[in-house]
XYZ file of C-alpha atoms in Angstrom:
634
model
C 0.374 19.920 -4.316
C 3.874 18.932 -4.336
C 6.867 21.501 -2.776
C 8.379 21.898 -6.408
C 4.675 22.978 -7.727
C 4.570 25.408 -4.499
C 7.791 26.650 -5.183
C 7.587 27.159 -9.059
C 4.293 28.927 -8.262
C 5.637 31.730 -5.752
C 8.698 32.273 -7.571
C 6.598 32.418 -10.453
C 4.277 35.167 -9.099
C 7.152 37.274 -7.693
C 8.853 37.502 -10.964
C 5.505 38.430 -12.334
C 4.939 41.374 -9.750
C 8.550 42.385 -10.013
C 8.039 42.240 -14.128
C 4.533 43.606 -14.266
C 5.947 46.584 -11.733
C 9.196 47.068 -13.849
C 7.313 46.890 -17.234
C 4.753 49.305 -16.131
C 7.579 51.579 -14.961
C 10.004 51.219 -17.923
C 6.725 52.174 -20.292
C 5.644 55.128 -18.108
C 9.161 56.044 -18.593
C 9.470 55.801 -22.168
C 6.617 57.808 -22.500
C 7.507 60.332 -20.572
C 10.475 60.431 -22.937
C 9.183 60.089 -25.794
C 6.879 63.428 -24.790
C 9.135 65.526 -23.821
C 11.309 64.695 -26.454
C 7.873 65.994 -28.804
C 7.696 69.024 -26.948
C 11.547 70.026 -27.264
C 11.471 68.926 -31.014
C 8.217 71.050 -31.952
C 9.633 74.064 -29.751
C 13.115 73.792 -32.054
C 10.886 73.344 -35.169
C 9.346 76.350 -34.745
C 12.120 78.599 -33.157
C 14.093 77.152 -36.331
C 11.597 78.165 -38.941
C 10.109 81.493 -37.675
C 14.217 82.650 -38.401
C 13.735 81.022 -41.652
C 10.942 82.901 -42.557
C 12.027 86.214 -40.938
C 13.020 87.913 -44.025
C 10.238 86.854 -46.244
C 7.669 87.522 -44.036
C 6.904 91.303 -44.906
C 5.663 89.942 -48.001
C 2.975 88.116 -46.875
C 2.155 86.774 -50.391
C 5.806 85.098 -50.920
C 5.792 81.727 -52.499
C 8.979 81.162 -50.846
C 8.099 80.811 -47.123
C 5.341 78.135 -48.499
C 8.041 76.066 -50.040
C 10.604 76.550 -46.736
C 7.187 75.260 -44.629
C 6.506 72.355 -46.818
C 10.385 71.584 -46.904
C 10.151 70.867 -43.098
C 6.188 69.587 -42.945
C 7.504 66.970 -45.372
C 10.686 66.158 -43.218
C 9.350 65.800 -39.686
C 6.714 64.229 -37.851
C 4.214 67.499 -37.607
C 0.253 67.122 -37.189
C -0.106 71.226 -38.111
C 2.214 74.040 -39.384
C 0.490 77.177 -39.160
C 1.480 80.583 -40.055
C -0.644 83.488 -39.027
C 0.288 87.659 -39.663
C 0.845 90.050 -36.852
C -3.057 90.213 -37.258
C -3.960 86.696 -36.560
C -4.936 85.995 -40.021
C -3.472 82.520 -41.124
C -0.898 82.826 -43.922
C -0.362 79.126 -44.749
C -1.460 75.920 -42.859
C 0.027 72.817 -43.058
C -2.065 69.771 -42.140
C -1.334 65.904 -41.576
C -4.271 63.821 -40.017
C -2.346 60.374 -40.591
C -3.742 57.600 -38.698
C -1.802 54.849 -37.229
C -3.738 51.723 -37.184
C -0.834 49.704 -36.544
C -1.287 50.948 -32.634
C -4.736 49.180 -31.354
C -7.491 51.961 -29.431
C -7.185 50.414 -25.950
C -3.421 50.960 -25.702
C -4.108 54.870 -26.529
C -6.954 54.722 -24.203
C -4.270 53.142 -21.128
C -1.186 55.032 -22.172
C -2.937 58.706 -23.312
C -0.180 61.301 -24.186
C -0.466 65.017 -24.311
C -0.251 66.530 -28.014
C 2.874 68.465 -28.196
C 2.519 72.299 -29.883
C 4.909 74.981 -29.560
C 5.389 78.526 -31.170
C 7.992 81.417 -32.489
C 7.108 84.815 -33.507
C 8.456 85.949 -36.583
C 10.429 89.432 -36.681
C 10.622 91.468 -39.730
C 12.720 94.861 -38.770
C 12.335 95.590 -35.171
C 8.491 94.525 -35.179
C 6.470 91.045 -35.070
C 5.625 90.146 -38.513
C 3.882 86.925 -37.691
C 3.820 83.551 -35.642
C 4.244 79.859 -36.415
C 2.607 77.457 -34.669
C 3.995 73.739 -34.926
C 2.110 70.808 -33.429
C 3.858 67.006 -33.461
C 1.867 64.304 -34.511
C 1.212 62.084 -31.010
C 0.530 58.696 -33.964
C 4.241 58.457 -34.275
C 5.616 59.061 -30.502
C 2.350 55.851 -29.965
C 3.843 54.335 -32.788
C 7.024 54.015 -31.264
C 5.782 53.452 -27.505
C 3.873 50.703 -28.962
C 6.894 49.104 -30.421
C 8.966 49.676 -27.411
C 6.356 48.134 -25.063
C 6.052 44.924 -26.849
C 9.345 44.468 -27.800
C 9.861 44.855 -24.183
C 6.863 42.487 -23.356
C 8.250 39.517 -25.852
C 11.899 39.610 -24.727
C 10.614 39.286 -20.865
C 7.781 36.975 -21.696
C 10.966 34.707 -23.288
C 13.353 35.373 -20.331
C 10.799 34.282 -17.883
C 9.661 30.774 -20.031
C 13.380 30.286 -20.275
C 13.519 31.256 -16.501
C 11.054 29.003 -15.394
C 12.157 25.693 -17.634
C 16.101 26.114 -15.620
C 13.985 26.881 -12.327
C 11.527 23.815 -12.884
C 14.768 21.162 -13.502
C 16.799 23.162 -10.653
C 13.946 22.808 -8.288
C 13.247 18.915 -9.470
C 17.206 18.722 -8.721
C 17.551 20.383 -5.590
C 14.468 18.189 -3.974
C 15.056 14.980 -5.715
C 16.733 14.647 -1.769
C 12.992 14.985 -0.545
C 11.738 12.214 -2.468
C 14.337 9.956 -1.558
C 13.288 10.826 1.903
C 9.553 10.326 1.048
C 10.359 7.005 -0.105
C 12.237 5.815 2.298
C 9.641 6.767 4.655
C 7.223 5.054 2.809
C 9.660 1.765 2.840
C 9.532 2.034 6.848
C 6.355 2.115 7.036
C 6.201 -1.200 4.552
C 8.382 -2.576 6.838
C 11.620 -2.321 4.714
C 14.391 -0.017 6.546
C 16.270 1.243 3.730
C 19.216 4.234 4.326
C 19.809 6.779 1.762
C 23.272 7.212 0.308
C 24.923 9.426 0.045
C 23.468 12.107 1.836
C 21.905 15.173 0.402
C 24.645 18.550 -0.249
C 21.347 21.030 1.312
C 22.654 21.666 4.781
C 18.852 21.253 5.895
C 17.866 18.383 3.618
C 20.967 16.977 4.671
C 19.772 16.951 8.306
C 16.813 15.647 7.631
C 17.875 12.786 5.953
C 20.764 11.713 8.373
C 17.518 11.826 11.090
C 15.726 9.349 9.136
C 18.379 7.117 8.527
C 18.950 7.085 12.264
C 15.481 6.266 12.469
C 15.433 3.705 9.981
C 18.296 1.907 11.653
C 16.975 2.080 15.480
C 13.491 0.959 13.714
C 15.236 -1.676 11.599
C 16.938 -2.790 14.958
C 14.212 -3.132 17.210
C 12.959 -5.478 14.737
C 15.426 -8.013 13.719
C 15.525 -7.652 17.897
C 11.312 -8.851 17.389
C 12.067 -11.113 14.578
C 15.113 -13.450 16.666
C 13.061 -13.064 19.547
C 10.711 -14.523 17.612
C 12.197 -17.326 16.213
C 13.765 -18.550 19.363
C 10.140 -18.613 21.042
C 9.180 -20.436 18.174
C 11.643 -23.025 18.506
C 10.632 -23.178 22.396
C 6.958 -24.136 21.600
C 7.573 -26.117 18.571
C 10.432 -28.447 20.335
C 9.870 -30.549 23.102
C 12.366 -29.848 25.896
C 13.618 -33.617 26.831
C 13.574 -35.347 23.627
C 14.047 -31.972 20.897
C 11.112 -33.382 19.004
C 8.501 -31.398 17.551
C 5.365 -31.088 19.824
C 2.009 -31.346 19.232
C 1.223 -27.784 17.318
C 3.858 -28.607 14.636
C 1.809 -31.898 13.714
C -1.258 -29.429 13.502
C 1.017 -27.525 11.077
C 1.922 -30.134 8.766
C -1.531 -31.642 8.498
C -3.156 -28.567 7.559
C -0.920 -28.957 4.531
C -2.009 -32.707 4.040
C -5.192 -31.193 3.969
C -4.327 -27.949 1.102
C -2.348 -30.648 -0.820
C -4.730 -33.729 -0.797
C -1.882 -36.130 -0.912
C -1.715 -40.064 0.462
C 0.649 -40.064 3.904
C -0.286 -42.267 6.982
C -0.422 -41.388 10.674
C 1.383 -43.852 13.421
C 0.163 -43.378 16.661
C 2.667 -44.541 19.216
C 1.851 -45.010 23.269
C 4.394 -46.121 25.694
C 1.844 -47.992 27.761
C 4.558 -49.275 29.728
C 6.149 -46.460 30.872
C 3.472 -46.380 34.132
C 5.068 -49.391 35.523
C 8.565 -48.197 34.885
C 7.781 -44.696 36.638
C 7.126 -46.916 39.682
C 9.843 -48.915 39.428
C 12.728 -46.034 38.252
C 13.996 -42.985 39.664
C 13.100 -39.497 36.928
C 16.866 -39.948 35.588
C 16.248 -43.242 33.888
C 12.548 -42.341 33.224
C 13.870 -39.248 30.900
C 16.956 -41.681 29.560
C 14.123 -44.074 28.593
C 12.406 -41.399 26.959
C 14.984 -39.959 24.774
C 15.960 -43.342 23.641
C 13.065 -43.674 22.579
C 12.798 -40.816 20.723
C 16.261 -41.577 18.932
C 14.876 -45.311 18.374
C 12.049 -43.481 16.401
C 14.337 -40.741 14.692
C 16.764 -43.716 13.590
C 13.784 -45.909 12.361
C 12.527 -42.718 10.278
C 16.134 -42.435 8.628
C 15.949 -46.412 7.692
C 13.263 -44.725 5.041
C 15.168 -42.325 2.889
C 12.935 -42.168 0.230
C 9.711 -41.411 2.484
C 9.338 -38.328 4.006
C 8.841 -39.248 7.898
C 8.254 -36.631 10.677
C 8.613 -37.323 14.477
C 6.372 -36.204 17.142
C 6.108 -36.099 21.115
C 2.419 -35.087 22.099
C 2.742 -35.347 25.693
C 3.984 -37.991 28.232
C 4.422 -41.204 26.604
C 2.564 -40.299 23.348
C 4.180 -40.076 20.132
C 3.279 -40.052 16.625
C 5.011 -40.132 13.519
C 3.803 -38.853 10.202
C 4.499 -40.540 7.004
C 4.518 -38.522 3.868
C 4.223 -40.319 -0.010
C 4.011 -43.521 1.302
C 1.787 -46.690 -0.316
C 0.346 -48.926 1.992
C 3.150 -51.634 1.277
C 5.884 -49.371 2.630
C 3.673 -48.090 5.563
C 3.352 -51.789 6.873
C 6.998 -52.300 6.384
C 7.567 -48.786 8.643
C 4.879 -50.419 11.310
C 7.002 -53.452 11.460
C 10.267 -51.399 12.191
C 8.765 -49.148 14.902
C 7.410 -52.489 16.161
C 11.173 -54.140 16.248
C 12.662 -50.637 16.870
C 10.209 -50.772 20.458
C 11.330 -54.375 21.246
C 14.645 -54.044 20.814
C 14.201 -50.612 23.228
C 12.240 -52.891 25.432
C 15.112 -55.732 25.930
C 17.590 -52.846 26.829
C 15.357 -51.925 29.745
C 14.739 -55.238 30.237
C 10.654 -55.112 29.813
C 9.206 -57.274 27.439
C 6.002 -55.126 26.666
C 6.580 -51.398 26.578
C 4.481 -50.038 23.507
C 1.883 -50.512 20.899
C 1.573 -48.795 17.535
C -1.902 -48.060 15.629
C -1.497 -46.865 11.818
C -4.166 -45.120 9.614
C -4.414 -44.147 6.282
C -4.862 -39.971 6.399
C -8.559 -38.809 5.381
C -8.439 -36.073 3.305
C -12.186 -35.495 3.884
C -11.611 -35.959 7.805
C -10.223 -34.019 10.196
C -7.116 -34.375 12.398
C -9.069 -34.719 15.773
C -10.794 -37.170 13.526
C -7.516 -38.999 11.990
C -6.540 -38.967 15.662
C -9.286 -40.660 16.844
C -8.901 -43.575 14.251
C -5.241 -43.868 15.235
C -6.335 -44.289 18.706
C -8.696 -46.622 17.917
C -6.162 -48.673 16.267
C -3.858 -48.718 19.121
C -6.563 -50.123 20.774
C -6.505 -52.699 18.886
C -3.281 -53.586 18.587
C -3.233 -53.959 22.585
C -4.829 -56.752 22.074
C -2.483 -58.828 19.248
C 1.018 -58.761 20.953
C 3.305 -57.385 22.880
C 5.343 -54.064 20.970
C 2.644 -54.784 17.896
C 1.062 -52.674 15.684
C -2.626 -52.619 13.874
C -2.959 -51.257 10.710
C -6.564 -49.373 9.291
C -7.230 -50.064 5.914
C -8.394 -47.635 3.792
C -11.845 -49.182 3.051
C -14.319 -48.075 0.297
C -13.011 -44.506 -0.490
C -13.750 -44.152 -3.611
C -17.659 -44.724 -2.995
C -16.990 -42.229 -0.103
C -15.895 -39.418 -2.066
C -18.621 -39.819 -4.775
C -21.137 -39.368 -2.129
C -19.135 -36.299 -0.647
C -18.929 -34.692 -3.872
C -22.758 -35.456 -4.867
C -23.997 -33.795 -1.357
C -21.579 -30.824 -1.964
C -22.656 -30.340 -5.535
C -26.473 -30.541 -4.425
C -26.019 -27.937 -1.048
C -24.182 -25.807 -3.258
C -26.073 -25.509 -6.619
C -29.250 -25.632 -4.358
C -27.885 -22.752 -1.334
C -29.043 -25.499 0.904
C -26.735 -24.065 3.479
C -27.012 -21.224 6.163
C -24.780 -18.409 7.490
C -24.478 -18.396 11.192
C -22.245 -15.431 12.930
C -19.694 -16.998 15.509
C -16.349 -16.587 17.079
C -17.281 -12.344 18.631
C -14.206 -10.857 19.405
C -14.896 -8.197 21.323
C -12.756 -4.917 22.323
C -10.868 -6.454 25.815
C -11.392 -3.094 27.590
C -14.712 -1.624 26.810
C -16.114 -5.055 25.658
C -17.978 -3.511 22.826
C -18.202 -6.365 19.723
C -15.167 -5.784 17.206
C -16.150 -8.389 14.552
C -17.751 -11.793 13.770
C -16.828 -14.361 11.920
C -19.373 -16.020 8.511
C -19.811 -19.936 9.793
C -21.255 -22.535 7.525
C -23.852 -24.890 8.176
C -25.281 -27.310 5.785
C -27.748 -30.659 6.246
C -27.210 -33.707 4.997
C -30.241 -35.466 3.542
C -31.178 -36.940 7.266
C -31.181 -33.475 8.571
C -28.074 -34.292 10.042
C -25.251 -30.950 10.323
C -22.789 -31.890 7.787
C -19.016 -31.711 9.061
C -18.058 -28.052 7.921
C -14.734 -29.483 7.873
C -15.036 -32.126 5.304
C -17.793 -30.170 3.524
C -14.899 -27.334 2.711
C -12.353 -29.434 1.890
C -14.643 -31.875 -0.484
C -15.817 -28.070 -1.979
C -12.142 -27.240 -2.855
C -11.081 -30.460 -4.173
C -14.021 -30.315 -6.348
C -13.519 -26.797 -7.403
C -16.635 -25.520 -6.143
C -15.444 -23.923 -3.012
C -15.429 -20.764 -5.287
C -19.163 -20.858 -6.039
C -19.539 -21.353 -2.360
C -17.442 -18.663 -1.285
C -19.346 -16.220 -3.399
C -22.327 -17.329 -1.838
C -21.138 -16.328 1.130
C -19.957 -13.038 0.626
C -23.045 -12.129 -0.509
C -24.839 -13.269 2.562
C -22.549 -11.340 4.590
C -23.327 -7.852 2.603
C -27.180 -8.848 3.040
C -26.574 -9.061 6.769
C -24.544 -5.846 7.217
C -26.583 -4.054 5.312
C -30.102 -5.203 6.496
C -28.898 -5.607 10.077
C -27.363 -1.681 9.933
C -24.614 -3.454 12.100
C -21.521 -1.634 12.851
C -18.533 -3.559 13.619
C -16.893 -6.148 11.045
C -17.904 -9.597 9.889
C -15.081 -12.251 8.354
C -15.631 -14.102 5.427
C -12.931 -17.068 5.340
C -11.631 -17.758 1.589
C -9.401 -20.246 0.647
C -6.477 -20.764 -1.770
C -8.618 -21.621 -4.325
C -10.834 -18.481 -3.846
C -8.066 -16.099 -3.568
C -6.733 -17.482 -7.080
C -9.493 -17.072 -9.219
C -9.639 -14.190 -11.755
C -13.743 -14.899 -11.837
C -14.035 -13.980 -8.591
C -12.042 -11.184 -8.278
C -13.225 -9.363 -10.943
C -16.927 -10.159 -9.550
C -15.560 -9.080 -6.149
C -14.032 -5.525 -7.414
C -17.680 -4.968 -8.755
C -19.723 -6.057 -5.631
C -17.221 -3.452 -3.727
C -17.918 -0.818 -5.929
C -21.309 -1.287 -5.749
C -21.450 -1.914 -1.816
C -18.948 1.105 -1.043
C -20.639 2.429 2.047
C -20.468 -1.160 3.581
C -17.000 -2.015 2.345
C -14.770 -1.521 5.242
C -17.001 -3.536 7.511
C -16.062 -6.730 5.324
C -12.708 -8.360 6.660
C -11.726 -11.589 4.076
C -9.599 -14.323 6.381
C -7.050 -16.103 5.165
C -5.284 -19.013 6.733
C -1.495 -17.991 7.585
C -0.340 -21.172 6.792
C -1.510 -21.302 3.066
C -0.461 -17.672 2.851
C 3.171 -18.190 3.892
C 2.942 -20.882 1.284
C 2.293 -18.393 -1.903
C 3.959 -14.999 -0.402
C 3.025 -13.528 -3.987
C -0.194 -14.520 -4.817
C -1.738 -13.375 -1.596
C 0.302 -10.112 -1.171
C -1.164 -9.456 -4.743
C -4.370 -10.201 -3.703
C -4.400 -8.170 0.167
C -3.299 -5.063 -2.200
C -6.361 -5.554 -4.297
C -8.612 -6.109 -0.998
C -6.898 -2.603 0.296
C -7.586 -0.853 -3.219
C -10.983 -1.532 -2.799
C -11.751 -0.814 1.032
C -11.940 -4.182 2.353
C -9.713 -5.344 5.363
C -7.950 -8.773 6.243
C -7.093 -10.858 8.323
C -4.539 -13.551 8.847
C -6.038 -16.351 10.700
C -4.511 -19.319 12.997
C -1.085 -17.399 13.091
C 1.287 -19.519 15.548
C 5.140 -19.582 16.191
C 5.748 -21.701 12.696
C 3.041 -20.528 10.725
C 4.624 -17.376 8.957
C 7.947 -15.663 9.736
C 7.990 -11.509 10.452
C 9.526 -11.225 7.309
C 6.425 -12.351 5.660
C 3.725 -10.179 8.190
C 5.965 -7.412 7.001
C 5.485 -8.292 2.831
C 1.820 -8.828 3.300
C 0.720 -6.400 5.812
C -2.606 -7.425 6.946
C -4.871 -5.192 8.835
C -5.360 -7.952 11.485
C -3.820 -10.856 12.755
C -5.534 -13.288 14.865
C -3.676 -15.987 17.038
C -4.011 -19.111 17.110
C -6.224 -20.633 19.977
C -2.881 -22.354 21.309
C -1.006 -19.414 21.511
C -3.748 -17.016 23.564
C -4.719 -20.219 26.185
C -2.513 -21.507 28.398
C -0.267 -17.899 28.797
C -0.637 -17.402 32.221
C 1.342 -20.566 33.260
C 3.270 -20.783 30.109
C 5.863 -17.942 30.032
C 7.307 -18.616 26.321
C 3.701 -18.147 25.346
C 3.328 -14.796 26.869
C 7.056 -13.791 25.413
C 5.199 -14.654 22.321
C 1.973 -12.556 22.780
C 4.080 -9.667 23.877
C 6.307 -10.424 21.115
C 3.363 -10.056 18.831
C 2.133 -7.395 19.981
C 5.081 -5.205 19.596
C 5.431 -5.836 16.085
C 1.423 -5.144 15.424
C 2.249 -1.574 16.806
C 5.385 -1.204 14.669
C 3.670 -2.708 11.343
C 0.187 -0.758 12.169
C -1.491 -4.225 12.204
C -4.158 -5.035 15.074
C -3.553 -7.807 17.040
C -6.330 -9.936 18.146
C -6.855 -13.398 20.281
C -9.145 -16.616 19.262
C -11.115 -18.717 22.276
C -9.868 -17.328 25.163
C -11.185 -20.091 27.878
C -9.388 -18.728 30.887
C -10.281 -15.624 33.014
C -6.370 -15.284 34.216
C -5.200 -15.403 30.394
C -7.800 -12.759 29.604
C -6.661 -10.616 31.879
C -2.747 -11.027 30.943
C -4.823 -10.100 27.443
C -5.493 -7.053 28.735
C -3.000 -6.221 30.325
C -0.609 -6.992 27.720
C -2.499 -4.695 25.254
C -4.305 -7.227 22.690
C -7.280 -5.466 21.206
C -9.762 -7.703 20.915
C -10.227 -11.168 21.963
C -13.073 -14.442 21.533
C -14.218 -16.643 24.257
């Protein structure tokens, strides 16, 4: 119940006890009144009339005290007149029984007055001729009670509606304050640090709200503190320190959006096979000078291409690789040929005639990148053994027969469930090692009985548009298995793009919740970091209908470039989950730990739970630990 209710509800009961108390006293009163008031005017009646009748009242016969009786009787508000003789016996009586049925029973039954009588004796000479006895009629003084009290009962019942309407807008007024406050604590905890201006007039709401704008600033602070700390670390993995290329993990990157967007590129795989000799032959200074000319030989060659969308790598050592977006396979020849001339020309100026060798593939949007990789090496292999700075260049064969195969295997494991659910990738608790969640795998046989690549088989699925279908498959699976196994900790089911999208499955998915309630919060739906960063909207949309429903989430593969803070703070996942890169490696890699740490802080800010993927190392499990990560894999 909100303050204003609580408020509007004691004010309203005190002016009902101070009304009911003041009511009940002002009727009391009135009655009180209105009795006495009987008793004075039936004592003057009488005392009035028996010196009236005084000198007509030795004749007891005389028409004229009848007519001086009814004279009054017909004036006032009498119940009896009575005249009796010095004997007792009644002369005349006077009688009015009237009934007022404009006053209901139960208010003479609460409010009961005393019948008011009085009398006179009448003298005629020095002796008592008589007596008159005059009683008031109570119908009237309940009459006028009646009146009173709900005349009195109206104009408070108004006062206090009228009351209560300027109390209600007062009150919604005088807190409006509070649910600014309320609302901006509700933005802090969203992650958005708003102030409120200008401050409340209430002395106390006033206070309250200059302490949460403090708050909201120091909170606000410490992370745009998290967030450039953030960035720079980013910058510190992603670049490579001699050459200020991009390393290794931001090729990762960019792939897995080959992979979401399906489109032609080709990878160059470039080795400085040379550079052994030259380490023996040069001191470190020209060995790093060699290198970065290199690297500007590449960067220059890349800019020769305007219209193709070229990205420069150093992996490690003398490895590089350079990643050609929208690019036909006329244009990728002509790039091979200018790395090869760019690599002589480098090769002259050192005065080597062999220094490097170049192998080019096609990207595989049904491969993988270990797999693209692989070919690229392959392909350097080969063109070790043409010439001196030359490249070879992988054709991109019989695709098209390739992907009609793909499609028809996908189609049959799909339509047929010909495909299992295995549990991997336990993260357990990293203090008291108890298991935190599991993660859905598929596996699926080809028609050899051979394991079909998981990796291809997804992306084939999506392209296809039957990754849905599949993904609904699996969600299923994973309710069967919580339920059935009465397991307790979480299991992830990984959905992609597609998934997330589709109305269909939503709607089925907000059912299959319902239904599943008890089992609900046990199901955590991953989602790739780098495909949400991509559609901010979609997926926040989609997280608040997970939430709505009881599910969890988590954000998957999260690195320094995958998603800014900005973004963890829109979405607002219940878990994040590093990226194997990030958790290995920490304990001789400083920036990584920065990053961890980094990480972490901001979990405990946003209320997210941090956890770590494939943690190989004992040392970087315990720097885990130690730095407070929840859970971890091995």
């Amino acid at each position: 119940m909100t303050l204003s209710k609580q408020l509007l509800i004691l004010i309203s009961v005190l002016f009902l006890m101070i009304f009911g108390i003041n009511y009940v006293t002002s009727v009391n009163n009135i009655r009180s009144y209105l009795q006495v008031e009987s008793e004075v005017h039936a004592q003057d009646t009488a005392t009035s009339l028996g010196l009236s009748l005084s000198p007509y009242i030795a004749t007891e016969t005389d028409p004229v005290m009848k007519a001086m009786m009814n004279a009054i009787f017909d004036m006032g508000y009498y119940k009896e007149i009575k005249l009796v003789n010095v004997d007792g016996k009644p002369l005349i009586t006077l009688v009015n029984d009237k009934i007022f049925e404009d006053v209901p029973d139960w208010f003479v039954k609460v409010l009961p007055m005393k019948t008011a009588s009085a009398e006179s004796e009448i003298s005629s000479g020095w002796s008592v001729g008589g007596t008159i006895y005059v009683t008031i009629n109570p119908g009237y003084a309940y009459l006028k009670l009646y009146e009173q009290a709900k005349s009195a009962f109206y104009y408070s019942l108004a006062a206090f509606i009228v009351s209560m309407a300027l109390l209600f807008f007062i009150l919604r007024y005088m807190l409006l304050p509070l649910k600014r406050i309320n609302e901006q604590a509700l933005a802090i905890a969203e992650g958005q640090f708003e102030i409120i201006e200008p401050l409340p007039w209430t002395t106390e709401v006033r206070n309250v709200a200059r302490s949460m704008n403090e708050m909201s600033t120091k909170i606000g602070g410490v992370m745009k503190k998290l967030n450039a700390r953030l960035e720079a670390l980013a910058k510190t993995l992603l670049l490579d320190d001699l050459t200020g290329l991009n390393k290794k993990s931001s090729f990762e990157t960019d792939m897995k959006q080959l992979f979401i967007e399906h489109s032609d590129a080709f990878v160059y795989l470039i080795k400085l096979d040379g550079l052994t000799g030259m380490t023996k032959e040069q001191g470190s200074d020209v060995i790093d000078r060699f290198l970065q000319d290199c690297a500007d030989s590449l960067k220059q060659v890349a800019s020769d291409f305007p219209t193709v969308n070229i990205e420069v790598y150093r992996f490690v050592g003398s490895e590089f690789v350079l990643l050609a977006r929208s690019i036909d396979a006329q244009h990728a020849e002509q790039l091979a040929t200018a790395l090869s001339l760019a690599l002589t020309a480098l090769a002259e100026k050192y005065h080597k005639s062999d220094i490097a060798h170049i192998g080019v593939v096609p990207f595989d949007p049904f491969g993988t990148t270990a797999s693209i990789l692989a070919a690229a090496n392959e392909a350097f292999e080969q063109a070790k053994l043409i010439g001196a700075n030359s490249f070879y260049m992988r054709e991109r064969g019989d695709q098209a027969k390739d992907i009609a195969e793909w499609k028809a295997l996908v189609f049959n494991v799909v339509d047929q469930n010909e495909y299992k659910i295995s549990f991997v990738g336990t993260i357990a608790d990293t203090h008291t090692g108890q298991v935190l969640m599991q993660e859905a795998f598929i596996q699926a046989q080809d028609a050899k009985g051979d394991l079909i690549p998981i990796g291809t088989f997804v992306s084939v699925a999506e392209k296809f548009e039957k990754i849905v279908e599949l993904e609904r498959g699996v969600t299923e699976q994973v309710i069967q298995h919580i339920e059935g196994q009465h397991i307790d900790y979480a299991i992830a089911v990984n959905l992609s793009t597609r998934t997330v999208k589709n109305s269909d499955y939503r709607a089925w998915l907000a059912t299959v919740l319902t239904q599943h309630r008890a089992v609900s919060a046990q199901l955590v739906f991953s989602i790739s970091a780098y495909a949400a960063a991509k559609e901010v909207k979609v997926f926040k949309e989609f997280i608040k209908f997970i939430h709505g429903h009881g599910a969890k989430v988590i954000l998957k593969r999260f690195d320094s470039q995958s998603m800014s803070l900005e973004t963890v703070k829109i979405l607002r996942p219940d878990y994040i989950r590093l990226s194997r890169d990030m958790g290995n490696g920490m304990s001789h890699e400083p920036v990584k730990r920065a990053f961890v740490e980094t990480m972490k802080e901001v979990g405990d800010l946003l209320d997210i739970t941090i956890l770590a993927e494939n943690i190989q190392a004992d040392e970087d499990l315990a720097l885990i630990k130690e730095i407070g990560i929840t859970g971890a894999s091995r």
